[in-house]
Coordinates of C-alpha atoms in Angstrom, one line a residue:
M1 CA 210.2 82.0 14.5
T2 CA 212.3 79.9 13.2
D3 CA 216.0 80.3 14.6
Y4 CA 218.4 80.1 11.3
F5 CA 222.2 80.3 12.6
H6 CA 222.1 80.1 16.1
S7 CA 219.4 79.8 18.9
D8 CA 219.0 81.8 21.9
A9 CA 221.7 81.2 23.5
D10 CA 222.8 84.7 21.4
A11 CA 220.5 86.3 23.6
P12 CA 221.9 88.0 27.0
A13 CA 221.0 86.5 30.2
D14 CA 218.8 88.2 32.1
D15 CA 218.2 88.5 35.9
T16 CA 214.0 89.9 35.9
G17 CA 212.9 86.0 37.7
A18 CA 212.5 82.9 35.9
F19 CA 211.0 84.0 32.3
E20 CA 212.5 84.8 30.0
L21 CA 213.1 88.4 28.3
P22 CA 210.7 89.2 25.4
H23 CA 212.6 89.0 22.5
D24 CA 212.4 87.6 18.2
V25 CA 216.0 86.5 17.1
S26 CA 214.5 85.3 13.5
A27 CA 213.3 88.9 13.6
E28 CA 216.5 90.9 14.6
R29 CA 218.6 88.5 12.0
Y30 CA 216.7 89.9 9.2
V31 CA 216.2 93.3 9.6
V32 CA 220.2 93.3 9.9
G33 CA 220.4 91.5 7.2
A34 CA 218.3 93.3 4.9
M35 CA 220.1 96.6 6.1
L36 CA 223.6 94.9 4.9
R37 CA 222.2 93.5 1.8
D38 CA 220.7 97.4 0.3
G39 CA 221.9 99.8 2.6
S40 CA 219.0 101.9 1.4
V41 CA 216.7 100.4 3.8
V42 CA 218.4 101.7 7.1
D43 CA 215.9 104.9 6.6
D44 CA 213.3 102.5 6.8
V45 CA 214.5 100.1 9.8
L46 CA 215.1 103.3 11.6
D47 CA 211.8 104.9 10.9
E48 CA 210.9 101.7 13.9
M49 CA 212.8 101.2 16.0
T50 CA 216.5 102.3 17.3
I51 CA 219.5 100.1 16.8
T52 CA 219.6 99.9 21.4
D53 CA 216.1 98.0 20.2
L54 CA 218.1 94.9 19.3
H55 CA 218.0 91.9 22.1
V56 CA 221.2 90.1 21.0
P57 CA 224.8 92.2 21.4
K58 CA 225.9 91.2 18.3
H59 CA 223.3 92.2 16.6
E60 CA 223.8 95.4 18.2
V61 CA 226.9 96.1 17.2
I62 CA 226.9 95.0 13.8
A63 CA 224.0 97.5 13.1
E64 CA 225.9 100.5 14.7
S65 CA 228.7 99.6 12.0
I66 CA 225.8 99.3 9.2
L67 CA 224.4 103.2 10.5
R68 CA 228.2 104.8 11.1
L69 CA 228.6 103.4 7.2
A70 CA 225.4 104.5 5.7
S71 CA 226.0 108.0 7.5
A72 CA 228.9 109.1 5.9
G73 CA 227.5 107.6 2.7
E74 CA 229.7 104.2 2.1
P75 CA 228.1 100.9 1.2
T76 CA 227.1 98.9 4.6
G77 CA 227.8 95.5 2.6
P78 CA 229.6 92.7 5.1
I79 CA 232.9 93.4 3.8
A80 CA 232.8 97.4 4.5
V81 CA 230.8 96.3 8.2
N82 CA 234.2 93.7 8.9
D83 CA 236.4 96.7 7.6
D84 CA 234.8 99.0 10.3
L85 CA 234.5 96.3 12.9
T86 CA 238.0 95.6 13.0
K87 CA 239.0 99.8 12.9
H88 CA 236.8 100.2 15.7
G89 CA 238.4 97.3 17.9
L90 CA 234.8 95.5 17.9
M91 CA 235.3 92.2 15.9
Q92 CA 235.4 90.1 18.5
Q93 CA 231.8 91.7 20.4
A94 CA 230.5 91.3 16.7
G95 CA 231.0 87.9 17.1
G96 CA 233.7 87.5 13.9
P97 CA 233.5 88.6 10.6
A98 CA 231.7 84.8 9.7
T99 CA 228.7 86.2 11.8
V100 CA 228.0 89.2 9.4
F101 CA 228.1 87.5 6.5
E102 CA 226.0 84.8 8.2
L103 CA 223.2 87.8 8.9
E104 CA 224.0 89.2 5.6
S105 CA 222.6 85.6 3.6
Y106 CA 219.8 85.2 6.4
P107 CA 216.8 85.0 3.9
S108 CA 215.8 88.4 3.6
T109 CA 214.2 91.0 1.7
A110 CA 214.5 95.0 1.8
S111 CA 210.2 95.4 1.2
N112 CA 209.8 94.0 4.8
A113 CA 212.6 95.0 6.9
G114 CA 210.2 97.9 8.0
F115 CA 207.5 95.1 9.3
Y116 CA 210.1 92.9 10.9
A117 CA 211.8 96.2 12.6
R118 CA 208.0 97.0 14.1
I119 CA 208.4 93.6 15.7
V120 CA 212.0 94.1 16.8
H121 CA 210.5 97.7 18.5
N122 CA 207.6 95.9 20.4
H123 CA 209.7 93.4 22.1
A124 CA 212.4 96.3 22.9
V125 CA 209.0 97.6 24.7
R126 CA 207.5 95.0 26.3
R127 CA 211.5 94.2 27.7
R128 CA 211.5 97.5 29.1
A129 CA 208.1 97.1 31.1
I130 CA 209.4 94.5 32.9
E131 CA 212.8 96.1 33.3
G132 CA 211.1 99.4 34.9
A133 CA 208.6 97.5 36.6
T134 CA 211.4 95.1 38.6
R135 CA 213.4 98.0 39.4
I136 CA 210.1 100.1 40.5
M137 CA 209.5 97.3 42.8
Q138 CA 212.8 96.9 44.2
A139 CA 212.9 99.9 45.3
A140 CA 209.0 100.1 46.3
R141 CA 210.4 97.0 49.1
S142 CA 213.0 98.6 50.5
G143 CA 212.7 100.3 53.3
D144 CA 215.1 102.5 53.2
T145 CA 214.2 104.4 50.5
D146 CA 211.9 107.3 51.0
V147 CA 208.4 107.5 49.1
T148 CA 208.7 110.4 47.4
E149 CA 212.2 109.3 45.8
V150 CA 210.3 105.6 45.3
V151 CA 207.3 107.6 43.1
E152 CA 209.9 110.0 41.8
A153 CA 212.2 106.8 40.3
A154 CA 209.0 104.8 39.3
R155 CA 208.2 108.2 36.9
R156 CA 211.6 108.1 35.9
E157 CA 211.3 104.1 34.7
V158 CA 207.6 104.7 32.6
E159 CA 209.2 107.3 30.8
L160 CA 212.2 105.6 30.0
I161 CA 210.2 102.8 28.9
Q162 CA 207.6 105.3 26.6
T163 CA 210.3 106.5 25.0
G164 CA 213.5 104.0 24.8
R165 CA 215.8 106.3 24.3
K166 CA 218.0 105.2 27.9
K167 CA 220.9 105.9 26.1
H168 CA 219.9 109.6 24.5
L169 CA 220.1 110.3 29.0
E170 CA 223.8 110.8 29.5
M171 CA 225.6 112.9 32.4
I172 CA 227.3 115.9 31.4
W173 CA 230.6 115.2 32.1
E174 CA 230.2 111.9 30.1
G175 CA 232.5 111.7 27.0
V176 CA 234.3 114.6 28.1
D177 CA 237.7 113.1 27.0
T178 CA 236.1 112.5 23.7
T179 CA 235.5 116.6 23.3
L180 CA 239.1 117.4 24.5
E181 CA 240.5 115.7 21.7
E182 CA 238.7 117.5 18.9
L183 CA 240.0 120.4 20.4
A184 CA 243.4 119.5 19.4
E185 CA 241.8 118.9 15.9
K186 CA 241.1 121.3 13.1
P187 CA 237.0 122.4 13.4
D188 CA 234.8 120.9 11.6
Y189 CA 233.6 124.0 9.4
L190 CA 232.5 123.7 5.9
P191 CA 234.0 127.5 4.6
T192 CA 231.5 129.8 3.0
P193 CA 231.9 131.3 -0.1
W194 CA 232.6 134.5 1.6
A195 CA 236.5 134.9 3.8
S196 CA 234.8 137.9 5.3
I197 CA 232.5 135.7 6.5
D198 CA 234.1 133.3 7.5
R199 CA 235.7 135.1 9.9
I200 CA 232.5 136.0 11.6
I201 CA 230.4 133.1 11.7
G202 CA 233.7 130.5 12.0
G203 CA 231.6 128.7 8.1
W204 CA 228.7 126.1 7.9
A205 CA 229.0 123.5 11.2
P206 CA 227.4 120.2 11.1
G207 CA 224.1 120.2 12.4
G208 CA 223.5 124.0 12.8
F209 CA 220.6 126.1 12.0
Y210 CA 221.4 129.3 9.3
V211 CA 218.6 131.6 7.7
I212 CA 220.2 134.2 5.3
A213 CA 217.3 136.8 5.1
A214 CA 216.3 140.1 3.3
R215 CA 213.8 142.0 1.9
P216 CA 212.2 140.9 -1.7
G217 CA 215.2 140.8 -4.6
A218 CA 217.9 141.9 -1.9
G219 CA 220.2 138.5 -2.7
K220 CA 218.7 136.0 -0.2
T221 CA 218.6 133.3 -3.1
L222 CA 222.1 134.1 -4.8
A223 CA 223.3 133.7 -0.9
V224 CA 221.7 129.8 -0.7
V225 CA 222.4 129.2 -4.6
Q226 CA 226.1 130.1 -4.0
S227 CA 226.4 128.4 -0.8
A228 CA 224.9 125.4 -2.4
M229 CA 227.5 125.1 -5.2
K230 CA 230.6 125.6 -2.7
L231 CA 228.8 122.9 -0.7
A232 CA 229.3 120.7 -3.4
H233 CA 233.1 120.6 -3.6
T234 CA 233.2 118.8 -0.5
G235 CA 229.6 116.3 -0.7
V236 CA 226.4 116.3 -2.2
V237 CA 223.4 118.8 -1.4
A238 CA 219.8 118.1 -0.9
F239 CA 218.7 121.8 -2.5
S240 CA 214.4 122.5 -1.7
S241 CA 214.2 125.6 -4.3
I242 CA 209.9 126.2 -3.6
E243 CA 210.2 130.0 -5.3
M244 CA 212.4 129.3 -8.5
G245 CA 212.1 126.4 -11.0
K246 CA 215.2 124.6 -12.1
K247 CA 216.2 126.7 -15.0
E248 CA 215.9 130.0 -13.4
L249 CA 218.5 128.6 -10.7
Q250 CA 220.8 127.5 -14.1
K251 CA 220.1 130.7 -15.9
R252 CA 221.8 132.5 -12.7
L253 CA 224.5 129.5 -12.2
L254 CA 225.6 130.3 -16.3
A255 CA 225.9 134.2 -15.5
N256 CA 227.9 133.7 -12.4
Y257 CA 229.9 131.1 -13.6
G258 CA 230.7 132.7 -17.0
E259 CA 230.5 136.1 -16.1
V260 CA 227.1 137.0 -18.9
N261 CA 225.2 139.6 -17.7
Q262 CA 221.8 138.1 -16.9
L263 CA 219.7 141.0 -19.4
M264 CA 221.6 139.4 -21.8
I265 CA 220.3 135.7 -20.7
R266 CA 217.2 136.4 -20.3
D267 CA 216.4 138.3 -23.9
H268 CA 218.2 135.4 -25.7
I269 CA 221.0 138.0 -27.6
L270 CA 224.4 136.6 -27.0
G271 CA 227.9 137.0 -29.4
R272 CA 230.3 134.9 -29.9
Q273 CA 232.4 136.0 -26.9
E274 CA 229.2 135.1 -24.5
W275 CA 228.6 131.7 -26.0
E276 CA 232.3 131.0 -25.2
R277 CA 232.1 132.1 -22.2
M278 CA 228.9 130.2 -21.6
A279 CA 230.8 126.9 -22.6
G280 CA 233.1 127.5 -20.4
A281 CA 230.2 128.1 -17.4
R282 CA 228.5 124.6 -18.4
S283 CA 232.0 123.0 -18.0
R284 CA 232.3 124.5 -14.5
L285 CA 228.4 123.5 -13.6
H286 CA 227.8 120.3 -15.2
G287 CA 228.4 117.0 -12.7
A288 CA 228.0 119.6 -9.4
P289 CA 226.2 117.1 -7.1
V290 CA 223.2 120.1 -6.2
W291 CA 220.1 117.9 -6.2
I292 CA 217.0 120.1 -6.8
D293 CA 213.9 119.5 -5.5
A294 CA 211.4 122.5 -7.5
R295 CA 208.5 121.6 -6.0
G296 CA 206.3 124.7 -5.4
S297 CA 204.9 123.1 -2.4
V298 CA 206.6 120.9 0.1
T299 CA 206.2 120.0 3.8
V300 CA 209.5 119.5 6.8
A301 CA 208.7 116.1 5.8
D302 CA 208.9 116.2 1.8
I303 CA 212.3 117.9 2.8
R304 CA 213.4 115.8 4.9
A305 CA 212.5 112.6 2.4
S306 CA 214.6 114.4 -0.5
A307 CA 217.8 115.1 2.0
R308 CA 217.2 111.4 2.8
A309 CA 217.3 110.2 -0.9
V310 CA 220.2 112.4 -1.7
A311 CA 222.0 111.3 0.7
R312 CA 222.1 107.6 -0.4
T313 CA 224.2 109.0 -3.4
G314 CA 226.9 110.2 -1.6
K315 CA 228.4 112.3 1.4
L316 CA 225.4 115.0 2.3
V317 CA 226.7 117.7 3.6
A318 CA 224.0 120.6 3.5
I319 CA 220.4 121.0 3.0
C320 CA 219.6 124.3 1.3
V321 CA 215.8 125.7 1.1
D322 CA 214.9 128.5 -0.3
Y323 CA 212.8 129.7 1.3
L324 CA 211.6 129.1 4.6
Q325 CA 208.0 131.1 4.6
L326 CA 207.1 128.9 1.4
V327 CA 207.7 125.5 3.5
K328 CA 203.8 124.4 3.9
G329 CA 203.0 123.8 8.1
E330 CA 200.2 123.1 10.4
G331 CA 198.1 125.1 12.3
Q332 CA 195.5 127.5 11.6
D333 CA 197.5 130.6 13.1
R334 CA 200.0 131.4 10.3
R335 CA 202.8 132.3 12.7
L336 CA 202.5 129.3 14.8
E337 CA 202.6 127.4 11.1
V338 CA 206.0 129.4 10.4
D339 CA 207.3 128.7 13.8
G340 CA 206.2 124.7 13.4
V341 CA 209.0 124.4 10.1
S342 CA 211.1 126.6 12.0
R343 CA 211.4 124.1 14.3
G344 CA 210.7 121.1 12.3
L345 CA 214.4 122.4 10.3
K346 CA 216.2 122.9 12.8
L347 CA 215.2 119.6 14.6
L348 CA 216.4 118.1 11.1
A349 CA 219.6 119.7 11.3
K350 CA 220.6 117.6 14.2
E351 CA 219.1 114.7 13.4
L352 CA 221.2 114.1 10.1
N353 CA 223.9 116.0 11.7
V354 CA 224.8 118.5 8.4
P355 CA 224.0 122.5 8.5
V356 CA 220.5 123.3 7.3
I357 CA 220.8 126.8 5.1
V358 CA 217.6 128.8 4.4
A359 CA 216.6 131.6 3.1
A360 CA 213.7 134.0 4.9
Q361 CA 211.5 137.0 4.0
L362 CA 212.0 140.1 5.7
K363 CA 209.6 142.4 6.0
R364 CA 209.4 145.5 3.1
P365 CA 210.9 149.0 4.7
A366 CA 208.4 151.4 5.5
P367 CA 208.9 154.4 3.7
Q368 CA 211.8 157.2 5.0
K369 CA 213.0 160.3 3.6
G370 CA 216.8 159.7 2.5
K371 CA 219.2 157.6 0.9
Q372 CA 220.1 155.8 3.4
R373 CA 217.4 153.0 4.9
A374 CA 218.1 151.8 8.4
L375 CA 219.5 148.3 8.6
P376 CA 217.4 145.2 9.3
T377 CA 216.7 144.1 12.6
L378 CA 215.7 140.5 13.9
A379 CA 212.6 142.3 14.5
D380 CA 211.9 142.2 10.7
L381 CA 211.7 138.0 10.4
R382 CA 208.1 137.9 8.6
E383 CA 205.5 135.9 10.3
S384 CA 207.8 134.4 13.0
G385 CA 209.2 134.5 16.4
G386 CA 210.8 131.0 16.2
I387 CA 213.0 131.7 13.8
E388 CA 215.2 133.6 16.1
Q389 CA 214.7 131.6 18.5
D390 CA 215.9 128.2 16.8
A391 CA 218.4 129.6 14.6
D392 CA 222.5 129.0 15.5
V393 CA 223.0 132.0 13.5
V394 CA 221.0 134.6 11.4
L395 CA 222.3 136.6 8.3
L396 CA 220.5 139.9 7.4
L397 CA 220.8 141.2 3.9
E398 CA 220.4 145.2 2.6
R399 CA 221.9 146.6 -0.7
G400 CA 222.9 149.9 -1.1
I401 CA 221.2 152.6 -3.1
E402 CA 222.4 154.6 -5.7
E403 CA 226.6 155.4 -4.9
H404 CA 226.3 152.8 -2.8
A405 CA 224.0 150.3 -5.0
R406 CA 227.3 147.6 -5.5
D407 CA 227.3 147.6 -1.1
L408 CA 225.7 145.0 0.0
T409 CA 225.7 145.2 4.3
V410 CA 225.5 141.6 5.7
V411 CA 224.3 141.9 9.6
A412 CA 225.1 139.0 11.9
A413 CA 222.1 139.3 13.5
K414 CA 222.3 136.4 16.1
N415 CA 225.7 134.5 16.2
R416 CA 225.4 131.6 18.6
Q417 CA 229.2 130.7 18.7
G418 CA 230.3 134.3 17.8
E419 CA 230.2 138.0 18.2
E420 CA 227.2 140.3 16.2
K421 CA 228.8 141.8 13.6
Q422 CA 228.5 143.7 9.9
V423 CA 230.3 143.4 7.1
T424 CA 230.0 144.8 3.6
L425 CA 230.6 142.0 0.5
R426 CA 230.2 143.1 -3.3
W427 CA 226.7 143.0 -5.3
E428 CA 227.0 141.7 -8.7
G429 CA 224.2 141.9 -9.5
E430 CA 224.4 141.1 -13.9
Y431 CA 226.3 138.2 -12.9
A432 CA 224.0 136.9 -10.4
R433 CA 226.7 136.6 -7.8
I434 CA 227.9 138.0 -4.4
V435 CA 231.7 138.2 -3.8
D436 CA 234.0 139.7 -0.8
R437 CA 235.2 143.0 -1.5
K438 CA 238.1 143.5 -2.6
W439 CA 240.9 145.7 -0.2
S440 CA 242.1 149.3 -0.2
P441 CA 243.9 150.8 2.7
T442 CA 240.9 153.4 2.9
A443 CA 237.4 153.8 2.6
L444 CA 237.7 156.4 0.1
L445 CA 240.3 154.4 -1.9
D446 CA 238.2 151.5 -1.9
E447 CA 234.8 153.3 -2.6
N448 CA 236.7 155.2 -5.9
E449 CA 237.4 151.3 -6.9
I450 CA 233.2 150.8 -6.1
R451 CA 232.5 153.5 -8.7
R452 CA 235.2 152.6 -11.5
Q453 CA 233.9 149.2 -11.3
Q454 CA 230.4 150.5 -12.1

C-alpha cells in the first residue's frame, strides 16, 4: 500500500535481524482514521484485532484514547481525542494534535474498517511469530539454560503468538499503587432500588454478574425491572425482556409510578383519579433511557450486540435480562446449555465492565404441610449448576402467605464481596413493585403496620 502522510520511519526499529518486521502503516492509518471519523466502527475493529496489534506507537496511543472515550460513551472525533490525550499527558507520544487531524482526514470508510483491521491483525501475528522464534533461538543457543526451561519458554512464546494477548499477562504486584489510590475514593457501586439490599451487597458493581432468582410469580421480573429503572438515572440500560412484551412492562411501570391497581389497568376500568395518576406516571416514565429488546428468542451474542448498540446512544451502565433460562444456548444437554449461557453473561459483564443483572427461575417447591414454606437455596436453581459458580451475587426471593402476604424475603445465598444474609422487603403486588419495609421498633408493631395497610 502507498503511504499517505508519513513514511515507514513511523514504525519502530526492530532487533530481529536485517529484515523489517511485517506491518502495513497505511492499513493502520485507515483503521485509526475510520475510528476517528465514526465512533460506531470501534466495535467492528475490535472484533478483528486488539489495539496492541498496531505497530506504530503513536497509532496505538491514539487508538487507546479512542477506545477510552468510546467505552465512556463519549465522542471519538479528533477534538475529543486531542483533549483526552492532553488530559492524560500523552500528546507528545501521539505525535501532537496535527497527527490526530491527519489521521482523521485519511481517506477511509466505516464499512471497510473491519477488513483493514484484519490486515493489521495478520501482520501482528506474523510479528509475534518472528519475535517469539527469535527469543526461542536465543534461549536454545544459550548453554547455561536448562533444556526443560528452554522447552517451557518455547511453549509460552507459542501461546503468546496464538492469543496475541501479551498485555493480559501481568505480574500480581503491577498496578497495586492504583488499587491503593482507588481505596481512598468512594466505591463505584450503583445503588439498587432498596437500601436494605445495598447494606448487604453494596450495590451493583461494574463487571459484576448478579442473579435474582425466584419461583414463578414471586417477583423476579419486578425486581429486575425496578433495578433497570433505578439504574437509568445514571446512564443507559440494555434490557432483554424475553418473557414479557414491551406493553406488559409499560403497564407494570404505569401501575408502579401512578399507584394504580394493576387489575384496574388490566380490565380498563380507570376513573378520573386513576387517569390523573396515569398522566403523572407517564411523565415519570417518559425519556427513561432503558432500551427494550422484547424478542422472544435471543442468544448471548444477541444480548451482546444489543448492548453494544445501546452503548452508542450514551454511557452504558447495566445489562438486564429476564430471564436466564429462556436465553438460547448451544448443545443437546439442557444443563450444559444453561451453564454456557450463564458463563457467556458472566464474560459479557467483564468485557463491557457493567453489571449484568438477570432473573432466573427456581424449581417449584415440593408440597408440604403448614403455612410457611422453606426458604429457597442455591440447589433450587433450575437446570444448572453453573449459575451458582458464575454469579458474584445470587439473591433468592420468597413471598410470604396469608397474614405474611406482604412479606418478601430476600436471601443473599451467595455474596462474593460480603456476608450471606437475608432481609425482608414489602411486596406491593397491586402496584407492581417491591419496596423497603418501613422501620418499626418491634416486630409486633411491624406486623401490625403491615396488616393495617392491607
